[in-house]
Amino acid sequence: MKKEYRLRSNRDFQYAFKKGRSLGHPLLVLIYRRNNSTLTRVGFSVTKKFGKAVQRNRIKRQLREIVRLQYHHLKQGYDIIFVVRREAKGASYHTLEKAVNNLLKRGNLYK
């Protein structure tokens, strides 16, 4: 995923958590809000309770790839955050992909 499509700054994360809407799934939580841009930016949050850094980074890489493949189908002008729940620890790539698609559809974030 290109760097300009990533949500990185702490201020942007905090604003999205405060002002955004959220949708839940057993594996992930989706938080989204409109931004004042033509780009949709995506961020990922994994708590330290999830596991060691290797496990946290692996799930972020998987989610980043899932979103990269779906990015051109997303509506533009949103900040999106995926918060990973502990239940996602043993989930396969295919299961994560279904969860992401389900949340994006429910949030009406597809074009």
PDB file of N, CA and C in Angstrom:
ATOM      1  N   MET A   1       0.856  -1.172   0.000  1.00  0.00           N
ATOM      2  CA  MET A   1       0.000   0.000   0.000  1.00  0.00           C
ATOM      3  C   MET A   1       0.901   1.234   0.000  1.00  0.00           C
ATOM      4  N   LYS A   2       0.602   2.191  -0.854  1.00  0.00           N
ATOM      5  CA  LYS A   2       1.426   3.390  -0.950  1.00  0.00           C
ATOM      6  C   LYS A   2       1.381   4.189   0.349  1.00  0.00           C
ATOM      7  N   LYS A   3       2.480   4.907   0.611  1.00  0.00           N
ATOM      8  CA  LYS A   3       2.573   5.643   1.874  1.00  0.00           C
ATOM      9  C   LYS A   3       1.512   6.728   2.007  1.00  0.00           C
ATOM     10  N   GLU A   4       1.143   7.361   0.902  1.00  0.00           N
ATOM     11  CA  GLU A   4       0.137   8.427   1.010  1.00  0.00           C
ATOM     12  C   GLU A   4      -1.249   7.879   1.343  1.00  0.00           C
ATOM     13  N   TYR A   5      -1.446   6.569   1.216  1.00  0.00           N
ATOM     14  CA  TYR A   5      -2.723   5.945   1.553  1.00  0.00           C
ATOM     15  C   TYR A   5      -2.762   5.466   3.002  1.00  0.00           C
ATOM     16  N   ARG A   6      -1.660   5.642   3.736  1.00  0.00           N
ATOM     17  CA  ARG A   6      -1.596   5.163   5.112  1.00  0.00           C
ATOM     18  C   ARG A   6      -1.936   6.274   6.098  1.00  0.00           C
ATOM     19  N   LEU A   7      -2.649   5.899   7.121  1.00  0.00           N
ATOM     20  CA  LEU A   7      -2.963   6.808   8.220  1.00  0.00           C
ATOM     21  C   LEU A   7      -1.905   6.557   9.285  1.00  0.00           C
ATOM     22  N   ARG A   8      -1.086   7.574   9.587  1.00  0.00           N
ATOM     23  CA  ARG A   8       0.062   7.318  10.440  1.00  0.00           C
ATOM     24  C   ARG A   8       0.136   8.197  11.686  1.00  0.00           C
ATOM     25  N   SER A   9      -0.255   9.444  11.595  1.00  0.00           N
ATOM     26  CA  SER A   9      -0.008  10.349  12.719  1.00  0.00           C
ATOM     27  C   SER A   9      -0.957  10.063  13.891  1.00  0.00           C
ATOM     28  N   ASN A  10      -0.430  10.257  15.077  1.00  0.00           N
ATOM     29  CA  ASN A  10      -1.192  10.025  16.296  1.00  0.00           C
ATOM     30  C   ASN A  10      -2.420  10.936  16.345  1.00  0.00           C
ATOM     31  N   ARG A  11      -2.270  12.176  15.886  1.00  0.00           N
ATOM     32  CA  ARG A  11      -3.385  13.125  15.906  1.00  0.00           C
ATOM     33  C   ARG A  11      -4.533  12.635  15.022  1.00  0.00           C
ATOM     34  N   ASP A  12      -4.214  12.106  13.837  1.00  0.00           N
ATOM     35  CA  ASP A  12      -5.252  11.585  12.948  1.00  0.00           C
ATOM     36  C   ASP A  12      -5.953  10.373  13.557  1.00  0.00           C
ATOM     37  N   PHE A  13      -5.184   9.498  14.203  1.00  0.00           N
ATOM     38  CA  PHE A  13      -5.781   8.340  14.866  1.00  0.00           C
ATOM     39  C   PHE A  13      -6.722   8.797  15.977  1.00  0.00           C
ATOM     40  N   GLN A  14      -6.263   9.724  16.808  1.00  0.00           N
ATOM     41  CA  GLN A  14      -7.079  10.200  17.925  1.00  0.00           C
ATOM     42  C   GLN A  14      -8.362  10.860  17.431  1.00  0.00           C
ATOM     43  N   TYR A  15      -8.261  11.660  16.373  1.00  0.00           N
ATOM     44  CA  TYR A  15      -9.433  12.338  15.832  1.00  0.00           C
ATOM     45  C   TYR A  15     -10.432  11.321  15.275  1.00  0.00           C
ATOM     46  N   ALA A  16      -9.928  10.307  14.589  1.00  0.00           N
ATOM     47  CA  ALA A  16     -10.816   9.276  14.044  1.00  0.00           C
ATOM     48  C   ALA A  16     -11.491   8.494  15.172  1.00  0.00           C
ATOM     49  N   PHE A  17     -10.747   8.175  16.222  1.00  0.00           N
ATOM     50  CA  PHE A  17     -11.339   7.456  17.352  1.00  0.00           C
ATOM     51  C   PHE A  17     -12.417   8.301  18.024  1.00  0.00           C
ATOM     52  N   LYS A  18     -12.176   9.615  18.126  1.00  0.00           N
ATOM     53  CA  LYS A  18     -13.124  10.503  18.799  1.00  0.00           C
ATOM     54  C   LYS A  18     -14.362  10.787  17.955  1.00  0.00           C
ATOM     55  N   LYS A  19     -14.155  11.127  16.690  1.00  0.00           N
ATOM     56  CA  LYS A  19     -15.245  11.612  15.842  1.00  0.00           C
ATOM     57  C   LYS A  19     -15.803  10.573  14.876  1.00  0.00           C
ATOM     58  N   GLY A  20     -15.144   9.419  14.774  1.00  0.00           N
ATOM     59  CA  GLY A  20     -15.543   8.442  13.766  1.00  0.00           C
ATOM     60  C   GLY A  20     -16.683   7.543  14.202  1.00  0.00           C
ATOM     61  N   ARG A  21     -17.219   6.823  13.224  1.00  0.00           N
ATOM     62  CA  ARG A  21     -18.236   5.808  13.482  1.00  0.00           C
ATOM     63  C   ARG A  21     -17.537   4.462  13.566  1.00  0.00           C
ATOM     64  N   SER A  22     -18.115   3.538  14.315  1.00  0.00           N
ATOM     65  CA  SER A  22     -17.463   2.239  14.448  1.00  0.00           C
ATOM     66  C   SER A  22     -18.436   1.102  14.157  1.00  0.00           C
ATOM     67  N   LEU A  23     -17.870   0.036  13.630  1.00  0.00           N
ATOM     68  CA  LEU A  23     -18.607  -1.188  13.355  1.00  0.00           C
ATOM     69  C   LEU A  23     -17.806  -2.347  13.921  1.00  0.00           C
ATOM     70  N   GLY A  24     -18.484  -3.296  14.536  1.00  0.00           N
ATOM     71  CA  GLY A  24     -17.789  -4.409  15.154  1.00  0.00           C
ATOM     72  C   GLY A  24     -17.924  -5.701  14.382  1.00  0.00           C
ATOM     73  N   HIS A  25     -16.965  -6.567  14.570  1.00  0.00           N
ATOM     74  CA  HIS A  25     -16.917  -7.915  14.017  1.00  0.00           C
ATOM     75  C   HIS A  25     -16.155  -8.741  15.057  1.00  0.00           C
ATOM     76  N   PRO A  26     -16.364 -10.050  15.120  1.00  0.00           N
ATOM     77  CA  PRO A  26     -15.633 -10.831  16.129  1.00  0.00           C
ATOM     78  C   PRO A  26     -14.105 -10.717  16.039  1.00  0.00           C
ATOM     79  N   LEU A  27     -13.564 -10.429  14.855  1.00  0.00           N
ATOM     80  CA  LEU A  27     -12.111 -10.357  14.695  1.00  0.00           C
ATOM     81  C   LEU A  27     -11.565  -8.936  14.655  1.00  0.00           C
ATOM     82  N   LEU A  28     -12.358  -7.993  14.147  1.00  0.00           N
ATOM     83  CA  LEU A  28     -11.885  -6.626  13.910  1.00  0.00           C
ATOM     84  C   LEU A  28     -12.946  -5.611  14.296  1.00  0.00           C
ATOM     85  N   VAL A  29     -12.500  -4.384  14.517  1.00  0.00           N
ATOM     86  CA  VAL A  29     -13.398  -3.240  14.665  1.00  0.00           C
ATOM     87  C   VAL A  29     -13.004  -2.250  13.578  1.00  0.00           C
ATOM     88  N   LEU A  30     -13.986  -1.717  12.873  1.00  0.00           N
ATOM     89  CA  LEU A  30     -13.742  -0.720  11.834  1.00  0.00           C
ATOM     90  C   LEU A  30     -14.178   0.634  12.364  1.00  0.00           C
ATOM     91  N   ILE A  31     -13.287   1.614  12.288  1.00  0.00           N
ATOM     92  CA  ILE A  31     -13.607   2.994  12.656  1.00  0.00           C
ATOM     93  C   ILE A  31     -13.350   3.843  11.423  1.00  0.00           C
ATOM     94  N   TYR A  32     -14.328   4.656  11.046  1.00  0.00           N
ATOM     95  CA  TYR A  32     -14.160   5.451   9.833  1.00  0.00           C
ATOM     96  C   TYR A  32     -14.801   6.820   9.996  1.00  0.00           C
ATOM     97  N   ARG A  33     -14.273   7.779   9.250  1.00  0.00           N
ATOM     98  CA  ARG A  33     -14.842   9.126   9.221  1.00  0.00           C
ATOM     99  C   ARG A  33     -14.430   9.794   7.917  1.00  0.00           C
ATOM    100  N   ARG A  34     -15.196  10.795   7.518  1.00  0.00           N
ATOM    101  CA  ARG A  34     -14.853  11.578   6.326  1.00  0.00           C
ATOM    102  C   ARG A  34     -13.630  12.419   6.642  1.00  0.00           C
ATOM    103  N   ASN A  35     -12.779  12.630   5.645  1.00  0.00           N
ATOM    104  CA  ASN A  35     -11.671  13.567   5.805  1.00  0.00           C
ATOM    105  C   ASN A  35     -11.808  14.661   4.751  1.00  0.00           C
ATOM    106  N   ASN A  36     -10.978  15.667   4.827  1.00  0.00           N
ATOM    107  CA  ASN A  36     -11.064  16.786   3.889  1.00  0.00           C
ATOM    108  C   ASN A  36     -10.070  16.604   2.754  1.00  0.00           C
ATOM    109  N   SER A  37     -10.018  15.401   2.226  1.00  0.00           N
ATOM    110  CA  SER A  37      -9.038  15.070   1.205  1.00  0.00           C
ATOM    111  C   SER A  37      -9.718  14.276   0.099  1.00  0.00           C
ATOM    112  N   THR A  38      -9.015  14.112  -1.001  1.00  0.00           N
ATOM    113  CA  THR A  38      -9.533  13.266  -2.074  1.00  0.00           C
ATOM    114  C   THR A  38      -9.041  11.836  -1.921  1.00  0.00           C
ATOM    115  N   LEU A  39      -8.161  11.598  -0.953  1.00  0.00           N
ATOM    116  CA  LEU A  39      -7.620  10.261  -0.720  1.00  0.00           C
ATOM    117  C   LEU A  39      -8.318   9.583   0.449  1.00  0.00           C
ATOM    118  N   THR A  40      -8.389   8.275   0.382  1.00  0.00           N
ATOM    119  CA  THR A  40      -8.795   7.488   1.533  1.00  0.00           C
ATOM    120  C   THR A  40      -7.527   6.962   2.174  1.00  0.00           C
ATOM    121  N   ARG A  41      -7.390   7.202   3.480  1.00  0.00           N
ATOM    122  CA  ARG A  41      -6.206   6.737   4.208  1.00  0.00           C
ATOM    123  C   ARG A  41      -6.628   5.629   5.162  1.00  0.00           C
ATOM    124  N   VAL A  42      -5.769   4.629   5.314  1.00  0.00           N
ATOM    125  CA  VAL A  42      -6.093   3.461   6.123  1.00  0.00           C
ATOM    126  C   VAL A  42      -5.002   3.242   7.162  1.00  0.00           C
ATOM    127  N   GLY A  43      -5.416   2.976   8.413  1.00  0.00           N
ATOM    128  CA  GLY A  43      -4.481   2.681   9.494  1.00  0.00           C
ATOM    129  C   GLY A  43      -4.882   1.401  10.205  1.00  0.00           C
ATOM    130  N   PHE A  44      -3.923   0.841  10.937  1.00  0.00           N
ATOM    131  CA  PHE A  44      -4.143  -0.415  11.642  1.00  0.00           C
ATOM    132  C   PHE A  44      -3.661  -0.270  13.072  1.00  0.00           C
ATOM    133  N   SER A  45      -4.434  -0.821  14.000  1.00  0.00           N
ATOM    134  CA  SER A  45      -4.084  -0.746  15.410  1.00  0.00           C
ATOM    135  C   SER A  45      -4.158  -2.146  16.015  1.00  0.00           C
ATOM    136  N   VAL A  46      -3.030  -2.568  16.607  1.00  0.00           N
ATOM    137  CA  VAL A  46      -2.974  -3.873  17.258  1.00  0.00           C
ATOM    138  C   VAL A  46      -2.420  -3.661  18.658  1.00  0.00           C
ATOM    139  N   THR A  47      -3.169  -4.067  19.672  1.00  0.00           N
ATOM    140  CA  THR A  47      -2.746  -3.886  21.051  1.00  0.00           C
ATOM    141  C   THR A  47      -1.590  -4.823  21.402  1.00  0.00           C
ATOM    142  N   LYS A  48      -0.808  -4.441  22.379  1.00  0.00           N
ATOM    143  CA  LYS A  48       0.303  -5.290  22.822  1.00  0.00           C
ATOM    144  C   LYS A  48      -0.199  -6.578  23.463  1.00  0.00           C
ATOM    145  N   LYS A  49      -1.445  -6.585  23.893  1.00  0.00           N
ATOM    146  CA  LYS A  49      -2.029  -7.799  24.464  1.00  0.00           C
ATOM    147  C   LYS A  49      -2.216  -8.884  23.402  1.00  0.00           C
ATOM    148  N   PHE A  50      -2.137  -8.507  22.133  1.00  0.00           N
ATOM    149  CA  PHE A  50      -2.309  -9.459  21.037  1.00  0.00           C
ATOM    150  C   PHE A  50      -1.183 -10.483  21.012  1.00  0.00           C
ATOM    151  N   GLY A  51       0.009 -10.047  21.349  1.00  0.00           N
ATOM    152  CA  GLY A  51       1.147 -10.958  21.328  1.00  0.00           C
ATOM    153  C   GLY A  51       2.432 -10.183  21.118  1.00  0.00           C
ATOM    154  N   LYS A  52       3.480 -10.917  20.830  1.00  0.00           N
ATOM    155  CA  LYS A  52       4.779 -10.284  20.612  1.00  0.00           C
ATOM    156  C   LYS A  52       4.791  -9.545  19.283  1.00  0.00           C
ATOM    157  N   ALA A  53       5.826  -8.746  19.076  1.00  0.00           N
ATOM    158  CA  ALA A  53       5.911  -7.880  17.903  1.00  0.00           C
ATOM    159  C   ALA A  53       5.801  -8.658  16.595  1.00  0.00           C
ATOM    160  N   VAL A  54       6.358  -9.859  16.551  1.00  0.00           N
ATOM    161  CA  VAL A  54       6.306 -10.668  15.331  1.00  0.00           C
ATOM    162  C   VAL A  54       4.856 -10.957  14.954  1.00  0.00           C
ATOM    163  N   GLN A  55       4.035 -11.316  15.929  1.00  0.00           N
ATOM    164  CA  GLN A  55       2.630 -11.623  15.665  1.00  0.00           C
ATOM    165  C   GLN A  55       1.858 -10.367  15.279  1.00  0.00           C
ATOM    166  N   ARG A  56       2.126  -9.267  15.981  1.00  0.00           N
ATOM    167  CA  ARG A  56       1.431  -8.013  15.672  1.00  0.00           C
ATOM    168  C   ARG A  56       1.781  -7.535  14.266  1.00  0.00           C
ATOM    169  N   ASN A  57       3.054  -7.598  13.911  1.00  0.00           N
ATOM    170  CA  ASN A  57       3.470  -7.145  12.584  1.00  0.00           C
ATOM    171  C   ASN A  57       2.932  -8.050  11.484  1.00  0.00           C
ATOM    172  N   ARG A  58       2.860  -9.349  11.752  1.00  0.00           N
ATOM    173  CA  ARG A  58       2.344 -10.282  10.749  1.00  0.00           C
ATOM    174  C   ARG A  58       0.885  -9.964  10.411  1.00  0.00           C
ATOM    175  N   ILE A  59       0.059  -9.742  11.428  1.00  0.00           N
ATOM    176  CA  ILE A  59      -1.352  -9.473  11.145  1.00  0.00           C
ATOM    177  C   ILE A  59      -1.521  -8.117  10.459  1.00  0.00           C
ATOM    178  N   LYS A  60      -0.676  -7.150  10.810  1.00  0.00           N
ATOM    179  CA  LYS A  60      -0.742  -5.851  10.121  1.00  0.00           C
ATOM    180  C   LYS A  60      -0.344  -5.992   8.656  1.00  0.00           C
ATOM    181  N   ARG A  61       0.668  -6.811   8.373  1.00  0.00           N
ATOM    182  CA  ARG A  61       1.069  -7.045   6.978  1.00  0.00           C
ATOM    183  C   ARG A  61      -0.055  -7.704   6.197  1.00  0.00           C
ATOM    184  N   GLN A  62      -0.716  -8.682   6.814  1.00  0.00           N
ATOM    185  CA  GLN A  62      -1.823  -9.357   6.141  1.00  0.00           C
ATOM    186  C   GLN A  62      -2.963  -8.380   5.857  1.00  0.00           C
ATOM    187  N   LEU A  63      -3.325  -7.576   6.840  1.00  0.00           N
ATOM    188  CA  LEU A  63      -4.411  -6.607   6.654  1.00  0.00           C
ATOM    189  C   LEU A  63      -4.041  -5.556   5.613  1.00  0.00           C
ATOM    190  N   ARG A  64      -2.797  -5.114   5.634  1.00  0.00           N
ATOM    191  CA  ARG A  64      -2.344  -4.125   4.658  1.00  0.00           C
ATOM    192  C   ARG A  64      -2.470  -4.675   3.235  1.00  0.00           C
ATOM    193  N   GLU A  65      -2.137  -5.944   3.053  1.00  0.00           N
ATOM    194  CA  GLU A  65      -2.248  -6.569   1.734  1.00  0.00           C
ATOM    195  C   GLU A  65      -3.709  -6.707   1.315  1.00  0.00           C
ATOM    196  N   ILE A  66      -4.569  -7.096   2.231  1.00  0.00           N
ATOM    197  CA  ILE A  66      -6.001  -7.216   1.927  1.00  0.00           C
ATOM    198  C   ILE A  66      -6.554  -5.868   1.484  1.00  0.00           C
ATOM    199  N   VAL A  67      -6.213  -4.812   2.218  1.00  0.00           N
ATOM    200  CA  VAL A  67      -6.707  -3.472   1.878  1.00  0.00           C
ATOM    201  C   VAL A  67      -6.084  -2.985   0.570  1.00  0.00           C
ATOM    202  N   ARG A  68      -4.806  -3.295   0.336  1.00  0.00           N
ATOM    203  CA  ARG A  68      -4.145  -2.883  -0.909  1.00  0.00           C
ATOM    204  C   ARG A  68      -4.887  -3.444  -2.125  1.00  0.00           C
ATOM    205  N   LEU A  69      -5.313  -4.691  -2.037  1.00  0.00           N
ATOM    206  CA  LEU A  69      -6.021  -5.315  -3.150  1.00  0.00           C
ATOM    207  C   LEU A  69      -7.433  -4.753  -3.326  1.00  0.00           C
ATOM    208  N   GLN A  70      -8.025  -4.227  -2.263  1.00  0.00           N
ATOM    209  CA  GLN A  70      -9.384  -3.684  -2.323  1.00  0.00           C
ATOM    210  C   GLN A  70      -9.422  -2.168  -2.485  1.00  0.00           C
ATOM    211  N   TYR A  71      -8.268  -1.509  -2.401  1.00  0.00           N
ATOM    212  CA  TYR A  71      -8.232  -0.046  -2.309  1.00  0.00           C
ATOM    213  C   TYR A  71      -8.951   0.638  -3.470  1.00  0.00           C
ATOM    214  N   HIS A  72      -8.774   0.156  -4.685  1.00  0.00           N
ATOM    215  CA  HIS A  72      -9.389   0.826  -5.838  1.00  0.00           C
ATOM    216  C   HIS A  72     -10.912   0.690  -5.848  1.00  0.00           C
ATOM    217  N   HIS A  73     -11.467  -0.173  -5.004  1.00  0.00           N
ATOM    218  CA  HIS A  73     -12.925  -0.311  -4.889  1.00  0.00           C
ATOM    219  C   HIS A  73     -13.512   0.590  -3.798  1.00  0.00           C
ATOM    220  N   LEU A  74     -12.657   1.230  -2.997  1.00  0.00           N
ATOM    221  CA  LEU A  74     -13.132   2.034  -1.866  1.00  0.00           C
ATOM    222  C   LEU A  74     -13.529   3.441  -2.300  1.00  0.00           C
ATOM    223  N   LYS A  75     -14.519   3.993  -1.602  1.00  0.00           N
ATOM    224  CA  LYS A  75     -14.868   5.400  -1.800  1.00  0.00           C
ATOM    225  C   LYS A  75     -13.705   6.261  -1.341  1.00  0.00           C
ATOM    226  N   GLN A  76     -13.527   7.398  -1.974  1.00  0.00           N
ATOM    227  CA  GLN A  76     -12.427   8.295  -1.631  1.00  0.00           C
ATOM    228  C   GLN A  76     -12.893   9.330  -0.607  1.00  0.00           C
ATOM    229  N   GLY A  77     -11.933   9.840   0.176  1.00  0.00           N
ATOM    230  CA  GLY A  77     -12.241  10.887   1.139  1.00  0.00           C
ATOM    231  C   GLY A  77     -12.576  10.391   2.531  1.00  0.00           C
ATOM    232  N   TYR A  78     -12.032   9.243   2.923  1.00  0.00           N
ATOM    233  CA  TYR A  78     -12.290   8.690   4.253  1.00  0.00           C
ATOM    234  C   TYR A  78     -10.981   8.358   4.961  1.00  0.00           C
ATOM    235  N   ASP A  79     -11.007   8.422   6.282  1.00  0.00           N
ATOM    236  CA  ASP A  79      -9.959   7.855   7.120  1.00  0.00           C
ATOM    237  C   ASP A  79     -10.552   6.585   7.723  1.00  0.00           C
ATOM    238  N   ILE A  80      -9.846   5.478   7.572  1.00  0.00           N
ATOM    239  CA  ILE A  80     -10.333   4.176   8.022  1.00  0.00           C
ATOM    240  C   ILE A  80      -9.299   3.561   8.953  1.00  0.00           C
ATOM    241  N   ILE A  81      -9.749   3.048  10.087  1.00  0.00           N
ATOM    242  CA  ILE A  81      -8.859   2.355  11.018  1.00  0.00           C
ATOM    243  C   ILE A  81      -9.435   0.971  11.298  1.00  0.00           C
ATOM    244  N   PHE A  82      -8.576  -0.031  11.211  1.00  0.00           N
ATOM    245  CA  PHE A  82      -8.932  -1.381  11.609  1.00  0.00           C
ATOM    246  C   PHE A  82      -8.253  -1.669  12.942  1.00  0.00           C
ATOM    247  N   VAL A  83      -9.053  -1.972  13.961  1.00  0.00           N
ATOM    248  CA  VAL A  83      -8.531  -2.342  15.272  1.00  0.00           C
ATOM    249  C   VAL A  83      -8.666  -3.860  15.380  1.00  0.00           C
ATOM    250  N   VAL A  84      -7.549  -4.519  15.629  1.00  0.00           N
ATOM    251  CA  VAL A  84      -7.524  -5.979  15.671  1.00  0.00           C
ATOM    252  C   VAL A  84      -7.867  -6.455  17.077  1.00  0.00           C
ATOM    253  N   ARG A  85      -8.793  -7.399  17.164  1.00  0.00           N
ATOM    254  CA  ARG A  85      -9.154  -8.006  18.441  1.00  0.00           C
ATOM    255  C   ARG A  85      -8.294  -9.248  18.685  1.00  0.00           C
ATOM    256  N   ARG A  86      -8.176  -9.652  19.932  1.00  0.00           N
ATOM    257  CA  ARG A  86      -7.360 -10.822  20.276  1.00  0.00           C
ATOM    258  C   ARG A  86      -7.856 -12.102  19.609  1.00  0.00           C
ATOM    259  N   GLU A  87      -9.139 -12.168  19.307  1.00  0.00           N
ATOM    260  CA  GLU A  87      -9.710 -13.363  18.683  1.00  0.00           C
ATOM    261  C   GLU A  87      -9.142 -13.605  17.286  1.00  0.00           C
ATOM    262  N   ALA A  88      -8.523 -12.599  16.695  1.00  0.00           N
ATOM    263  CA  ALA A  88      -7.961 -12.728  15.348  1.00  0.00           C
ATOM    264  C   ALA A  88      -6.604 -13.417  15.355  1.00  0.00           C
ATOM    265  N   LYS A  89      -6.120 -13.778  16.516  1.00  0.00           N
ATOM    266  CA  LYS A  89      -4.758 -14.309  16.648  1.00  0.00           C
ATOM    267  C   LYS A  89      -4.493 -15.515  15.749  1.00  0.00           C
ATOM    268  N   GLY A  90      -5.366 -16.473  15.702  1.00  0.00           N
ATOM    269  CA  GLY A  90      -5.129 -17.671  14.896  1.00  0.00           C
ATOM    270  C   GLY A  90      -5.842 -17.662  13.557  1.00  0.00           C
ATOM    271  N   ALA A  91      -6.398 -16.532  13.172  1.00  0.00           N
ATOM    272  CA  ALA A  91      -7.221 -16.466  11.962  1.00  0.00           C
ATOM    273  C   ALA A  91      -6.374 -16.582  10.699  1.00  0.00           C
ATOM    274  N   SER A  92      -6.933 -17.248   9.701  1.00  0.00           N
ATOM    275  CA  SER A  92      -6.244 -17.382   8.417  1.00  0.00           C
ATOM    276  C   SER A  92      -6.426 -16.104   7.600  1.00  0.00           C
ATOM    277  N   TYR A  93      -5.621 -15.993   6.549  1.00  0.00           N
ATOM    278  CA  TYR A  93      -5.708 -14.847   5.642  1.00  0.00           C
ATOM    279  C   TYR A  93      -7.113 -14.751   5.053  1.00  0.00           C
ATOM    280  N   HIS A  94      -7.660 -15.889   4.643  1.00  0.00           N
ATOM    281  CA  HIS A  94      -8.985 -15.909   4.025  1.00  0.00           C
ATOM    282  C   HIS A  94     -10.060 -15.422   5.005  1.00  0.00           C
ATOM    283  N   THR A  95      -9.962 -15.821   6.259  1.00  0.00           N
ATOM    284  CA  THR A  95     -10.922 -15.389   7.283  1.00  0.00           C
ATOM    285  C   THR A  95     -10.820 -13.885   7.518  1.00  0.00           C
ATOM    286  N   LEU A  96      -9.583 -13.372   7.575  1.00  0.00           N
ATOM    287  CA  LEU A  96      -9.389 -11.926   7.740  1.00  0.00           C
ATOM    288  C   LEU A  96      -9.948 -11.161   6.542  1.00  0.00           C
ATOM    289  N   GLU A  97      -9.746 -11.710   5.355  1.00  0.00           N
ATOM    290  CA  GLU A  97     -10.248 -11.069   4.137  1.00  0.00           C
ATOM    291  C   GLU A  97     -11.767 -10.963   4.167  1.00  0.00           C
ATOM    292  N   LYS A  98     -12.430 -12.030   4.595  1.00  0.00           N
ATOM    293  CA  LYS A  98     -13.894 -11.998   4.709  1.00  0.00           C
ATOM    294  C   LYS A  98     -14.344 -10.962   5.737  1.00  0.00           C
ATOM    295  N   ALA A  99     -13.636 -10.880   6.860  1.00  0.00           N
ATOM    296  CA  ALA A  99     -13.987  -9.921   7.910  1.00  0.00           C
ATOM    297  C   ALA A  99     -13.842  -8.489   7.408  1.00  0.00           C
ATOM    298  N   VAL A 100     -12.750  -8.198   6.708  1.00  0.00           N
ATOM    299  CA  VAL A 100     -12.526  -6.849   6.167  1.00  0.00           C
ATOM    300  C   VAL A 100     -13.619  -6.503   5.164  1.00  0.00           C
ATOM    301  N   ASN A 101     -13.917  -7.414   4.242  1.00  0.00           N
ATOM    302  CA  ASN A 101     -14.959  -7.155   3.242  1.00  0.00           C
ATOM    303  C   ASN A 101     -16.315  -6.937   3.894  1.00  0.00           C
ATOM    304  N   ASN A 102     -16.627  -7.730   4.908  1.00  0.00           N
ATOM    305  CA  ASN A 102     -17.892  -7.592   5.619  1.00  0.00           C
ATOM    306  C   ASN A 102     -18.014  -6.209   6.255  1.00  0.00           C
ATOM    307  N   LEU A 103     -16.961  -5.766   6.926  1.00  0.00           N
ATOM    308  CA  LEU A 103     -16.996  -4.461   7.598  1.00  0.00           C
ATOM    309  C   LEU A 103     -17.083  -3.317   6.594  1.00  0.00           C
ATOM    310  N   LEU A 104     -16.332  -3.404   5.503  1.00  0.00           N
ATOM    311  CA  LEU A 104     -16.367  -2.331   4.503  1.00  0.00           C
ATOM    312  C   LEU A 104     -17.738  -2.237   3.838  1.00  0.00           C
ATOM    313  N   LYS A 105     -18.379  -3.380   3.596  1.00  0.00           N
ATOM    314  CA  LYS A 105     -19.734  -3.370   3.029  1.00  0.00           C
ATOM    315  C   LYS A 105     -20.720  -2.758   4.012  1.00  0.00           C
ATOM    316  N   ARG A 106     -20.640  -3.167   5.284  1.00  0.00           N
ATOM    317  CA  ARG A 106     -21.557  -2.643   6.296  1.00  0.00           C
ATOM    318  C   ARG A 106     -21.375  -1.148   6.505  1.00  0.00           C
ATOM    319  N   GLY A 107     -20.156  -0.662   6.349  1.00  0.00           N
ATOM    320  CA  GLY A 107     -19.885   0.766   6.488  1.00  0.00           C
ATOM    321  C   GLY A 107     -20.177   1.556   5.229  1.00  0.00           C
ATOM    322  N   ASN A 108     -20.631   0.867   4.174  1.00  0.00           N
ATOM    323  CA  ASN A 108     -20.944   1.502   2.891  1.00  0.00           C
ATOM    324  C   ASN A 108     -19.722   2.261   2.352  1.00  0.00           C
ATOM    325  N   LEU A 109     -18.555   1.633   2.427  1.00  0.00           N
ATOM    326  CA  LEU A 109     -17.324   2.279   1.999  1.00  0.00           C
ATOM    327  C   LEU A 109     -16.861   1.825   0.620  1.00  0.00           C
ATOM    328  N   TYR A 110     -17.600   0.906   0.004  1.00  0.00           N
ATOM    329  CA  TYR A 110     -17.297   0.518  -1.373  1.00  0.00           C
ATOM    330  C   TYR A 110     -17.991   1.472  -2.330  1.00  0.00           C
ATOM    331  N   LYS A 111     -17.387   1.680  -3.501  1.00  0.00           N
ATOM    332  CA  LYS A 111     -17.986   2.557  -4.523  1.00  0.00           C
ATOM    333  C   LYS A 111     -19.274   1.955  -5.026  1.00  0.00           C
TER     334      LYS A 111
END
